[in-house]
Tab-separated table of C-alpha atoms in Angstrom:
chain	number	residue	atom	x	y	z
A	1	MET	CA	-221.963	109.195	-113.343
A	2	MET	CA	-220.710	105.633	-114.087
A	3	LYS	CA	-217.830	106.170	-114.656
A	4	LYS	CA	-217.165	108.265	-111.742
A	5	SER	CA	-218.703	104.732	-109.995
A	6	VAL	CA	-216.659	102.486	-111.657
A	7	ALA	CA	-213.352	104.746	-110.709
A	8	ILE	CA	-214.200	105.052	-107.228
A	9	THR	CA	-215.233	100.848	-106.969
A	10	MET	CA	-211.420	100.419	-108.617
A	11	MET	CA	-209.820	102.722	-105.691
A	12	ILE	CA	-211.061	100.817	-103.356
A	13	VAL	CA	-210.137	97.565	-104.816
A	14	LEU	CA	-206.839	98.571	-105.314
A	15	ILE	CA	-206.536	100.287	-101.159
A	16	PHE	CA	-208.168	96.608	-99.642
A	17	VAL	CA	-205.268	94.772	-102.269
A	18	SER	CA	-202.494	96.882	-100.599
A	19	ALA	CA	-203.464	96.373	-96.959
A	20	VAL	CA	-203.172	92.856	-97.900
A	21	ALA	CA	-199.726	92.474	-99.583
A	22	CYS	CA	-198.462	95.064	-96.106
A	23	GLY	CA	-200.353	92.713	-94.328
A	24	LYS	CA	-198.396	90.207	-95.431
A	25	SER	CA	-195.169	91.662	-96.136
A	26	ASP	CA	-194.957	92.768	-92.116
A	27	ASN	CA	-195.369	88.775	-91.825
A	28	ASN	CA	-192.773	87.796	-93.615
A	29	ASN	CA	-190.314	89.705	-92.367
A	30	ALA	CA	-191.213	89.313	-88.720
A	31	GLY	CA	-188.909	87.244	-86.864
A	32	SER	CA	-185.907	87.142	-90.167
A	33	GLY	CA	-183.335	88.412	-87.642
A	34	SER	CA	-183.924	91.962	-90.052
A	35	SER	CA	-185.787	93.941	-86.980
A	36	GLY	CA	-184.929	95.469	-83.695
A	37	ASN	CA	-188.655	96.575	-83.296
A	38	SER	CA	-190.364	94.833	-80.077
A	39	ASP	CA	-194.022	94.237	-81.825
A	40	LYS	CA	-191.597	92.157	-84.250
A	41	VAL	CA	-190.566	88.330	-82.837
A	42	VAL	CA	-186.515	87.859	-83.555
A	43	LYS	CA	-186.057	84.523	-84.486
A	44	LEU	CA	-182.437	83.440	-84.241
A	45	ARG	CA	-180.194	79.973	-84.637
A	46	LEU	CA	-177.388	78.654	-82.498
A	47	GLY	CA	-175.441	75.669	-83.753
A	48	HIS	CA	-172.860	73.791	-82.013
A	49	ILE	CA	-171.357	70.170	-83.020
A	50	THR	CA	-172.036	68.042	-79.992
A	51	SER	CA	-175.123	65.627	-79.605
A	52	GLU	CA	-178.441	66.388	-77.370
A	53	SER	CA	-177.290	64.668	-74.486
A	54	ASP	CA	-173.715	67.044	-74.013
A	55	ALA	CA	-174.023	69.436	-71.385
A	56	TRP	CA	-173.259	72.437	-74.421
A	57	HIS	CA	-176.409	71.370	-75.600
A	58	LYS	CA	-178.059	71.821	-72.254
A	59	GLY	CA	-176.126	75.361	-71.702
A	60	ALA	CA	-177.608	76.409	-74.899
A	61	LEU	CA	-181.219	75.765	-73.952
A	62	LYS	CA	-181.401	76.865	-70.729
A	63	PHE	CA	-179.309	80.044	-73.010
A	64	ALA	CA	-182.088	80.645	-75.324
A	65	GLU	CA	-185.108	80.361	-72.405
A	66	LEU	CA	-183.608	83.289	-70.864
A	67	VAL	CA	-183.275	85.073	-73.879
A	68	LYS	CA	-186.550	84.507	-74.480
A	69	GLU	CA	-187.943	85.476	-71.043
A	70	LYS	CA	-185.698	88.561	-70.730
A	71	THR	CA	-186.686	89.753	-74.221
A	72	GLY	CA	-190.466	89.052	-73.094
A	73	GLY	CA	-190.168	86.425	-76.303
A	74	SER	CA	-189.301	89.666	-78.814
A	75	VAL	CA	-185.989	87.313	-79.000
A	76	GLU	CA	-186.502	83.737	-79.605
A	77	ILE	CA	-183.493	81.446	-80.383
A	78	GLU	CA	-183.091	78.118	-82.233
A	79	VAL	CA	-180.883	75.526	-80.806
A	80	PHE	CA	-179.698	72.964	-83.377
A	81	PRO	CA	-176.916	70.614	-82.098
A	82	SER	CA	-174.410	67.529	-83.624
A	83	SER	CA	-172.934	70.376	-86.341
A	84	THR	CA	-176.564	69.838	-88.359
A	85	LEU	CA	-175.520	74.011	-89.308
A	86	GLY	CA	-172.432	72.235	-90.111
A	87	ASN	CA	-168.911	71.954	-88.216
A	88	ASP	CA	-166.760	74.677	-85.770
A	89	ARG	CA	-165.608	76.231	-89.122
A	90	ASP	CA	-168.630	76.023	-90.974
A	91	LEU	CA	-170.200	77.812	-88.071
A	92	ILE	CA	-167.408	80.249	-87.534
A	93	GLU	CA	-167.446	81.095	-91.110
A	94	GLY	CA	-171.822	81.115	-90.995
A	95	MET	CA	-171.529	84.078	-88.660
A	96	GLN	CA	-169.210	86.165	-89.959
A	97	LEU	CA	-171.934	86.408	-93.093
A	98	GLY	CA	-174.745	86.225	-90.855
A	99	SER	CA	-176.180	83.004	-91.769
A	100	VAL	CA	-175.255	81.740	-88.258
A	101	ASP	CA	-176.370	84.098	-85.164
A	102	PHE	CA	-174.924	81.684	-82.408
A	103	ALA	CA	-172.287	79.106	-82.167
A	104	LEU	CA	-170.503	76.852	-79.358
A	105	VAL	CA	-166.934	77.086	-80.215
A	106	ALA	CA	-163.734	76.713	-79.599
A	107	GLY	CA	-159.539	75.933	-80.336
A	108	VAL	CA	-161.029	76.537	-84.094
A	109	LEU	CA	-161.528	80.011	-83.852
A	110	SER	CA	-157.282	80.334	-83.663
A	111	ASN	CA	-158.044	79.449	-87.532
A	112	PHE	CA	-159.577	83.105	-87.533
A	113	TYR	CA	-157.855	85.359	-84.996
A	114	GLU	CA	-154.787	82.900	-84.239
A	115	PRO	CA	-153.181	84.115	-80.586
A	116	TYR	CA	-156.515	81.889	-79.812
A	117	SER	CA	-154.120	79.132	-80.719
A	118	ILE	CA	-152.259	79.237	-77.679
A	119	LEU	CA	-155.164	78.712	-74.781
A	120	GLU	CA	-154.621	75.405	-77.048
A	121	LEU	CA	-151.646	74.754	-76.148
A	122	PRO	CA	-151.443	70.651	-74.594
A	123	TYR	CA	-150.104	71.442	-70.286
A	124	LEU	CA	-150.432	75.047	-70.579
A	125	PHE	CA	-152.735	75.616	-67.774
A	126	ARG	CA	-151.809	74.504	-64.491
A	127	ASP	CA	-155.807	73.532	-63.019
A	128	VAL	CA	-159.228	74.391	-63.552
A	129	ASP	CA	-158.565	77.251	-61.417
A	130	HIS	CA	-155.919	78.545	-63.182
A	131	LEU	CA	-158.054	78.183	-66.395
A	132	LYS	CA	-161.172	80.218	-64.816
A	133	ASN	CA	-158.747	82.928	-63.358
A	134	VAL	CA	-157.265	83.457	-66.817
A	135	LEU	CA	-160.487	82.969	-68.825
A	136	TYR	CA	-162.392	85.032	-66.178
A	137	GLY	CA	-160.293	88.006	-65.804
A	138	ASP	CA	-158.561	90.390	-67.940
A	139	VAL	CA	-156.960	87.967	-70.540
A	140	GLY	CA	-160.605	86.563	-71.336
A	141	GLU	CA	-161.740	90.007	-72.250
A	142	GLN	CA	-158.797	91.338	-73.512
A	143	LEU	CA	-159.700	88.104	-75.921
A	144	LYS	CA	-162.744	88.711	-76.489
A	145	GLN	CA	-162.563	92.031	-77.645
A	146	ASP	CA	-159.423	91.776	-79.692
A	147	LEU	CA	-162.068	88.591	-81.381
A	148	LEU	CA	-164.491	90.957	-82.058
A	149	ALA	CA	-162.121	93.396	-83.907
A	150	ASN	CA	-160.193	91.027	-86.295
A	151	ALA	CA	-162.733	88.627	-86.659
A	152	GLN	CA	-166.399	90.792	-86.569
A	153	ILE	CA	-167.563	87.734	-84.176
A	154	ARG	CA	-168.824	88.280	-80.715
A	155	GLY	CA	-167.223	86.113	-77.529
A	156	LEU	CA	-170.173	86.603	-75.285
A	157	ASP	CA	-168.721	84.286	-72.090
A	158	PHE	CA	-166.388	81.507	-71.786
A	159	TRP	CA	-167.822	78.137	-70.717
A	160	LEU	CA	-165.618	75.342	-69.065
A	161	ARG	CA	-164.870	72.081	-70.319
A	162	GLY	CA	-163.986	68.943	-68.266
A	163	PRO	CA	-159.820	67.761	-69.241
A	164	ARG	CA	-159.057	66.449	-72.537
A	165	GLU	CA	-158.574	62.971	-72.062
A	166	LEU	CA	-156.829	60.635	-74.561
A	167	THR	CA	-158.782	57.342	-75.563
A	168	THR	CA	-156.987	54.241	-77.839
A	169	ASN	CA	-157.630	50.898	-78.953
A	170	ARG	CA	-153.812	50.310	-77.585
A	171	LYS	CA	-153.118	50.396	-73.991
A	172	ILE	CA	-151.017	53.938	-73.303
A	173	GLU	CA	-148.624	53.594	-70.167
A	174	LYS	CA	-145.597	56.000	-70.666
A	175	ILE	CA	-144.628	58.421	-73.476
A	176	GLU	CA	-143.062	55.910	-75.434
A	177	ASP	CA	-146.070	54.336	-76.588
A	178	LEU	CA	-147.637	57.142	-78.337
A	179	LYS	CA	-145.241	56.305	-81.479
A	180	GLY	CA	-146.918	56.666	-84.521
A	181	LEU	CA	-150.659	56.200	-83.046
A	182	LYS	CA	-153.321	57.994	-84.899
A	183	VAL	CA	-154.711	60.268	-83.111
A	184	ARG	CA	-157.535	62.464	-84.231
A	185	VAL	CA	-156.460	66.136	-83.481
A	186	PRO	CA	-159.193	69.317	-83.831
A	187	GLU	CA	-157.940	71.798	-87.029
A	188	ILE	CA	-155.653	73.663	-84.541
A	189	PRO	CA	-151.574	74.257	-84.790
A	190	ALA	CA	-150.506	74.047	-81.695
A	191	SER	CA	-152.202	70.845	-81.018
A	192	ILE	CA	-150.800	69.434	-84.168
A	193	ALA	CA	-147.561	70.385	-83.273
A	194	ALA	CA	-148.082	69.142	-79.116
A	195	TRP	CA	-149.024	65.328	-80.159
A	196	GLU	CA	-146.063	65.415	-83.034
A	197	ALA	CA	-143.427	66.227	-80.409
A	198	MET	CA	-145.323	63.782	-77.693
A	199	GLY	CA	-144.495	61.250	-80.963
A	200	ALA	CA	-147.662	60.232	-82.088
A	201	ALA	CA	-149.116	61.320	-85.669
A	202	PRO	CA	-151.957	63.539	-85.140
A	203	THR	CA	-154.708	63.770	-87.303
A	204	PRO	CA	-156.758	66.896	-87.571
A	205	MET	CA	-160.743	65.703	-88.914
A	206	ALA	CA	-164.021	67.904	-89.144
A	207	PHE	CA	-165.684	66.252	-85.555
A	208	GLY	CA	-168.037	65.206	-86.668
A	209	GLU	CA	-165.753	62.199	-88.914
A	210	VAL	CA	-164.061	61.007	-85.699
A	211	TYR	CA	-167.048	57.690	-84.700
A	212	SER	CA	-167.011	56.202	-88.381
A	213	SER	CA	-163.165	56.550	-88.617
A	214	LEU	CA	-162.629	54.933	-85.250
A	215	GLN	CA	-164.951	52.120	-86.881
A	216	THR	CA	-162.647	51.450	-89.267
A	217	GLY	CA	-159.681	51.929	-88.389
A	218	VAL	CA	-158.472	55.739	-89.951
A	219	ILE	CA	-157.673	57.038	-87.385
A	220	ASP	CA	-156.281	54.875	-83.712
A	221	GLY	CA	-157.796	56.970	-81.373
A	222	GLN	CA	-158.698	60.359	-80.316
A	223	GLU	CA	-158.461	63.141	-77.293
A	224	ASN	CA	-161.581	64.872	-76.202
A	225	PRO	CA	-162.815	65.949	-72.460
A	226	LEU	CA	-165.049	62.917	-71.002
A	227	ALA	CA	-168.710	64.702	-71.838
A	228	LEU	CA	-167.647	64.363	-75.468
A	229	ILE	CA	-166.507	60.694	-75.333
A	230	SER	CA	-170.000	59.716	-73.688
A	231	SER	CA	-171.990	62.062	-75.636
A	232	ASN	CA	-170.792	60.617	-78.608
A	233	LYS	CA	-170.203	56.316	-77.680
A	234	PHE	CA	-166.875	56.566	-78.147
A	235	ASN	CA	-167.062	53.658	-75.575
A	236	GLU	CA	-168.567	51.222	-78.588
A	237	VAL	CA	-165.315	51.838	-80.596
A	238	GLN	CA	-162.208	52.557	-78.367
A	239	LYS	CA	-161.199	50.502	-75.213
A	240	TYR	CA	-158.855	52.691	-73.594
A	241	LEU	CA	-158.966	55.734	-71.498
A	242	MET	CA	-155.840	57.176	-70.130
A	243	MET	CA	-156.039	59.897	-68.049
A	244	THR	CA	-153.843	62.621	-69.386
A	245	ASN	CA	-155.919	65.768	-68.206
A	246	HIS	CA	-153.921	67.391	-71.108
A	247	VAL	CA	-156.186	70.635	-72.368
A	248	TYR	CA	-158.030	72.276	-69.043
A	249	GLY	CA	-160.090	73.835	-72.116
A	250	TYR	CA	-163.069	75.923	-72.928
A	251	VAL	CA	-166.103	76.455	-75.187
A	252	GLN	CA	-166.821	80.063	-76.091
A	253	LEU	CA	-170.258	81.042	-76.753
A	254	THR	CA	-170.226	83.474	-79.467
A	255	MET	CA	-172.620	85.944	-81.359
A	256	SER	CA	-172.715	87.157	-85.078
A	257	ASP	CA	-171.485	90.497	-84.584
A	258	ILE	CA	-174.063	91.484	-88.152
A	259	THR	CA	-176.861	89.821	-85.884
A	260	TYR	CA	-175.269	91.672	-82.447
A	261	GLY	CA	-175.829	95.107	-84.953
A	262	LYS	CA	-179.291	94.236	-86.233
A	263	LEU	CA	-181.178	93.845	-82.534
A	264	THR	CA	-182.149	96.768	-80.055
A	265	LYS	CA	-180.291	97.821	-77.425
A	266	GLU	CA	-182.606	96.239	-74.880
A	267	GLN	CA	-182.208	93.103	-76.499
A	268	GLN	CA	-178.492	93.324	-77.003
A	269	THR	CA	-178.590	93.899	-73.250
A	270	ALA	CA	-181.190	91.283	-72.484
A	271	ILE	CA	-178.822	88.575	-74.529
A	272	GLU	CA	-175.299	89.149	-72.809
A	273	GLU	CA	-177.599	88.886	-69.584
A	274	ALA	CA	-178.769	85.449	-70.591
A	275	ALA	CA	-175.126	84.645	-71.092
A	276	LYS	CA	-174.103	85.469	-68.169
A	277	GLU	CA	-176.618	83.408	-66.516
A	278	ALA	CA	-176.104	80.336	-68.727
A	279	THR	CA	-172.859	80.305	-68.579
A	280	ALA	CA	-173.241	80.160	-64.228
A	281	PHE	CA	-175.380	76.841	-65.068
A	282	GLU	CA	-173.113	75.017	-68.169
A	283	ASN	CA	-170.038	75.315	-65.509
A	284	GLU	CA	-171.753	73.822	-62.667
A	285	LEU	CA	-173.280	71.381	-65.026
A	286	VAL	CA	-170.006	70.051	-65.857
A	287	ALA	CA	-168.927	70.328	-62.228
A	288	LYS	CA	-171.188	68.174	-61.225
A	289	GLN	CA	-170.685	65.356	-64.853
A	290	GLU	CA	-167.358	65.164	-64.271
A	291	GLU	CA	-167.257	61.934	-61.846
A	292	GLU	CA	-170.560	60.520	-62.811
A	293	LEU	CA	-169.272	60.108	-66.227
A	294	LEU	CA	-165.870	58.369	-65.526
A	295	THR	CA	-167.838	56.133	-63.369
A	296	GLN	CA	-170.139	55.350	-66.947
A	297	LEU	CA	-167.557	54.983	-68.880
A	298	LYS	CA	-165.850	52.083	-67.123
A	299	GLU	CA	-169.233	50.661	-66.318
A	300	ASN	CA	-169.583	50.808	-70.320
A	301	GLY	CA	-166.749	48.654	-70.756
A	302	MET	CA	-163.249	50.857	-71.034
A	303	GLU	CA	-160.442	50.699	-69.097
A	304	VAL	CA	-159.104	53.615	-67.668
A	305	ILE	CA	-155.250	54.156	-66.918
A	306	GLU	CA	-153.618	56.523	-64.704
A	307	LEU	CA	-150.180	57.824	-66.434
A	308	ASP	CA	-147.265	59.589	-65.214
A	309	THR	CA	-147.955	62.965	-66.767
A	310	ALA	CA	-144.652	64.610	-66.202
A	311	PRO	CA	-142.984	63.128	-69.456
A	312	PHE	CA	-145.685	63.940	-71.684
A	313	MET	CA	-145.933	67.415	-70.051
A	314	GLU	CA	-142.320	68.215	-71.073
A	315	LYS	CA	-142.238	67.138	-74.391
A	316	ALA	CA	-144.989	69.047	-75.301
A	317	GLN	CA	-144.329	72.296	-73.132
A	318	THR	CA	-140.806	72.183	-75.995
A	319	VAL	CA	-143.645	73.959	-78.777
A	320	HIS	CA	-145.126	76.288	-76.186
A	321	ALA	CA	-142.062	79.078	-77.362
A	322	GLU	CA	-142.441	78.918	-80.831
A	323	PHE	CA	-146.073	79.226	-80.335
A	324	ALA	CA	-145.531	82.028	-78.142
A	325	GLU	CA	-143.337	83.690	-80.074
A	326	LYS	CA	-145.556	83.389	-83.094
A	327	TYR	CA	-148.948	84.453	-81.869
A	328	GLY	CA	-147.826	86.362	-78.913
A	329	GLN	CA	-145.682	86.976	-76.408
A	330	GLU	CA	-147.744	88.312	-74.039
A	331	LEU	CA	-150.592	86.730	-73.921
A	332	TYR	CA	-148.012	83.564	-73.399
A	333	ASP	CA	-146.661	84.844	-70.679
A	334	SER	CA	-150.242	86.867	-69.384
A	335	ILE	CA	-151.836	82.766	-69.097
A	336	VAL	CA	-148.131	81.541	-67.501
A	337	ASP	CA	-148.171	84.371	-64.261
A	338	THR	CA	-152.061	84.183	-63.390
A	339	LYS	CA	-152.137	82.805	-60.322
């Protein structure tokens, strides 16, 4: 009788221990991104290279807010600014491995799917309307499909940026003044080639290293939209701002296809809808900021130089044919022919 009583007691203890262990396992798995079950919170990470004051960050926070709302709280996104999860290349490689779920990235995508190089050609886009018509038309849709097929990264949507401008500690008033100028450029072959054609000495460098390199004189200048010039306080280490308008650019809200495949269909749809709404929010924010940023940079001591950009354009466009032939003549022609 005693043996039977002991056996029953041990069985009860084992059932209890098993139940506790299962409960802990469920709690540990919740939010890991490995399950699309609606009763668990999936916690995901979005990284970008800009500061918290930048429109990218504000757009990313809006995207995270919309995803949480549209999934009924079953998906939560934490946003990591200022290269916390790594530089552009790190973020892209992380998405391919599934260790990063979302990222805001642009030209460095060309190192993973080469035709994106064409989008980075200086003086390719005539103005912001031309850029919009390309990105939000057939060309943009094809680029997203091809990026997924070739790099296993989902391009959720394109966000607009202000045009790229040049900053230096040497006044640039004509193209001849660029000779030998050590200007930081992203790790993008099209950018490097075009700046060489314009007479500069382009220096590829991760964005996180730019401020200190300007401060110490490792480089003479850099080129970026006004938003990044302002939010990263380049005005503290650069005197002149040249309005070159050489690239009307974008940043792409991207997602790891590995992460996408772990979500339910409803969660996937919610993320896609949130991306479109966040795009409208960020684009409107950027449009409003451009004039304010220029005024702010002037007030912070930068001298703004208005240029005749025709000679810059003429030199930069000498490399277009090479990149069109190498990375896609049809894509290049489609962009140029877009009205």
